[in-house]
XYZ file of C-alpha atoms in Angstrom:
186
model
C 9.048 13.105 2.454
C 7.782 13.216 5.964
C 5.813 10.726 7.874
C 4.113 11.730 10.942
C 0.585 13.362 12.145
C -3.048 11.557 11.809
C -3.570 8.802 9.543
C -4.583 10.973 6.811
C -1.441 12.760 6.179
C 0.917 9.668 6.723
C -1.462 7.685 3.989
C -1.171 10.213 2.022
C 2.772 11.179 2.159
C 2.705 7.473 1.387
C 0.883 8.064 -1.580
C 2.992 10.711 -2.520
C 6.464 8.676 -2.638
C 5.014 5.969 -4.684
C 3.727 8.193 -7.496
C 7.188 9.799 -7.103
C 8.524 5.973 -8.131
C 5.679 5.636 -10.569
C 7.198 9.014 -12.382
C 10.813 7.096 -12.074
C 9.580 3.787 -14.198
C 7.967 5.765 -16.590
C 10.489 8.092 -17.216
C 12.662 5.101 -18.218
C 12.937 3.334 -21.400
C 10.941 -0.151 -21.782
C 13.604 -3.268 -20.807
C 15.965 -0.697 -18.807
C 16.738 -2.368 -15.966
C 16.572 0.213 -13.171
C 12.827 -0.548 -13.711
C 12.813 -3.673 -11.772
C 14.419 -1.953 -8.815
C 12.207 0.631 -9.083
C 8.688 -1.944 -9.126
C 10.491 -3.866 -6.235
C 10.478 -0.314 -3.921
C 6.966 0.717 -5.305
C 5.939 -3.044 -4.007
C 7.680 -2.651 -0.693
C 6.137 0.369 -0.167
C 2.537 -0.526 -1.270
C 2.302 -3.926 0.730
C 3.649 -1.928 4.048
C 0.944 0.763 3.357
C -1.541 -1.711 3.019
C -1.110 -3.531 5.714
C -1.401 -0.632 7.719
C -4.838 0.217 5.897
C -6.084 -2.762 6.699
C -5.058 -2.755 10.156
C -6.023 0.321 11.420
C -8.016 2.903 8.621
C -10.536 0.716 7.217
C -11.516 -0.971 10.622
C -11.959 2.735 11.597
C -14.120 3.454 8.090
C -16.464 -0.061 8.832
C -17.073 2.110 12.400
C -17.088 5.820 11.684
C -18.049 6.211 8.220
C -21.686 5.738 7.406
C -21.697 2.558 4.639
C -18.041 2.088 5.966
C -18.654 -1.566 5.524
C -18.962 -1.307 1.925
C -16.586 0.969 1.480
C -13.946 -0.591 3.450
C -14.840 -3.997 1.673
C -14.362 -2.556 -1.386
C -11.253 -1.066 -0.636
C -9.463 -3.946 0.472
C -10.734 -5.714 -2.711
C -8.872 -3.301 -4.202
C -5.757 -4.453 -2.463
C -6.311 -7.974 -3.364
C -6.372 -7.336 -6.980
C -2.791 -5.094 -6.649
C -1.104 -7.429 -4.691
C -2.031 -10.170 -7.332
C -0.333 -7.788 -9.721
C 2.685 -7.413 -7.447
C 3.100 -11.042 -6.891
C 2.742 -11.689 -10.730
C 5.585 -8.393 -11.028
C 7.825 -10.341 -8.686
C 8.401 -13.334 -11.438
C 9.013 -10.632 -14.101
C 12.187 -8.810 -15.300
C 12.621 -5.373 -16.547
C 12.930 -6.448 -20.114
C 10.113 -8.980 -20.129
C 7.420 -7.881 -22.118
C 4.962 -8.640 -19.500
C 7.166 -6.362 -16.886
C 5.726 -3.527 -18.827
C 2.428 -4.961 -19.263
C 1.706 -5.732 -15.117
C 3.478 -2.481 -13.794
C 1.131 -0.611 -16.222
C -1.500 -2.458 -14.746
C -0.204 -1.909 -11.091
C 0.211 1.548 -11.454
C -3.097 2.538 -13.073
C -4.766 0.486 -10.194
C -2.898 2.345 -7.747
C -3.276 5.511 -8.850
C -7.296 4.949 -9.042
C -7.313 3.457 -5.645
C -5.260 6.634 -4.220
C -7.741 8.983 -6.431
C -10.452 7.637 -4.711
C -9.030 7.368 -0.911
C -8.431 11.281 -1.178
C -11.431 12.641 -3.099
C -13.807 10.186 -1.137
C -12.519 8.587 2.009
C -10.337 10.142 3.830
C -12.205 13.482 3.859
C -15.385 11.831 4.943
C -12.720 10.409 7.466
C -12.086 13.222 8.548
C -15.297 14.844 8.833
C -16.413 11.353 11.007
C -13.292 10.943 13.584
C -11.859 13.580 16.009
C -8.440 14.661 15.237
C -7.026 12.906 18.399
C -8.707 9.680 16.775
C -6.641 10.494 13.855
C -3.502 11.350 15.664
C -3.748 7.900 17.202
C -4.529 5.830 14.314
C -1.501 7.766 12.576
C 0.696 5.979 15.636
C -0.823 2.434 15.119
C -0.379 3.036 11.141
C 3.210 4.092 11.530
C 3.573 1.127 14.214
C 2.178 -1.643 11.512
C 4.373 -0.222 8.621
C 7.821 -0.787 10.690
C 6.776 -4.320 11.220
C 4.757 -5.478 7.575
C 5.823 -7.502 5.257
C 7.372 -5.809 1.962
C 6.297 -8.405 -0.480
C 3.097 -9.507 -1.398
C 1.463 -12.545 0.225
C -2.219 -12.663 -1.619
C -3.502 -15.398 0.083
C -2.727 -13.769 3.866
C -5.765 -12.042 5.901
C -6.493 -8.763 5.090
C -8.838 -8.290 7.933
C -8.800 -7.890 11.680
C -7.449 -9.695 14.134
C -6.157 -12.375 11.650
C -4.052 -9.779 9.311
C -2.546 -8.010 12.907
C -1.393 -11.448 14.178
C 0.464 -12.615 10.939
C 1.804 -9.669 9.317
C 4.955 -9.156 12.254
C 5.751 -12.441 11.421
C 5.408 -12.306 7.779
C 7.650 -8.843 7.926
C 10.457 -10.599 9.800
C 10.708 -13.106 7.256
C 10.157 -10.763 4.232
C 13.078 -8.317 5.740
C 15.473 -11.276 6.555
C 15.222 -12.413 2.594
C 15.399 -8.799 1.642
C 18.351 -8.279 3.736
C 20.216 -11.627 1.837
C 19.243 -10.702 -1.498
C 19.762 -6.664 -1.263
C 15.875 -6.138 -2.582
C 14.744 -2.551 -1.605
C 18.278 -1.411 -1.037
C 18.909 2.206 -2.892
C-alpha cells in the first residue's frame, strides 16, 4: 500500500499491511516455516508503527482530545503488552506449540488495538485537529518509522522525550543485526 498523507491515513495503511501479514500466517498450517518469517515481518512493522504512535500520535491525543491522557496511557499499555508478546515470540520457532499460542495472542491483541484506534481514537483526533496538524504529524510519523527499531525492546522508554532520544540508536543497531542475519528480507 502507498504511504503518505496525514497521520491517520499513514497509520491506517500500516494497520492494513499488518492485517495482510496476519492473514498470510493464518493461511499456512501450524509448523510451516514461513510462519516464523511472516511473524518477524509483522514484528518489524509493529515495532516501527508503535514508535511513531508513541512519539507523535499519543502526544497529540494528550494535547487535543478530551480525556486524551487516559486514552493515550491505555494505548501505550496495549503496546507494552504486544511488545512483551513479540519479545517472547522471538525465542520460538514455527514448529513449537508455544509459537502458535503466542502468534494467536499477538494477532488478537493487535486486532483489538487496531479496531479501537480506527473506530474511536482516529475519529476523535480528526475532529480535534486541523488537517494541517494531521499532515505534519504524518510527516513526523514517517520519519520516526524510518529510524525506528525493528525488534521489540520492552524495557525501553515509551513516552517522550526519552523514547525520541533512544529509538534512533536502537533502530540503527536493530537494522545492522537484521542485515547480518537476513531477518525481514523477502
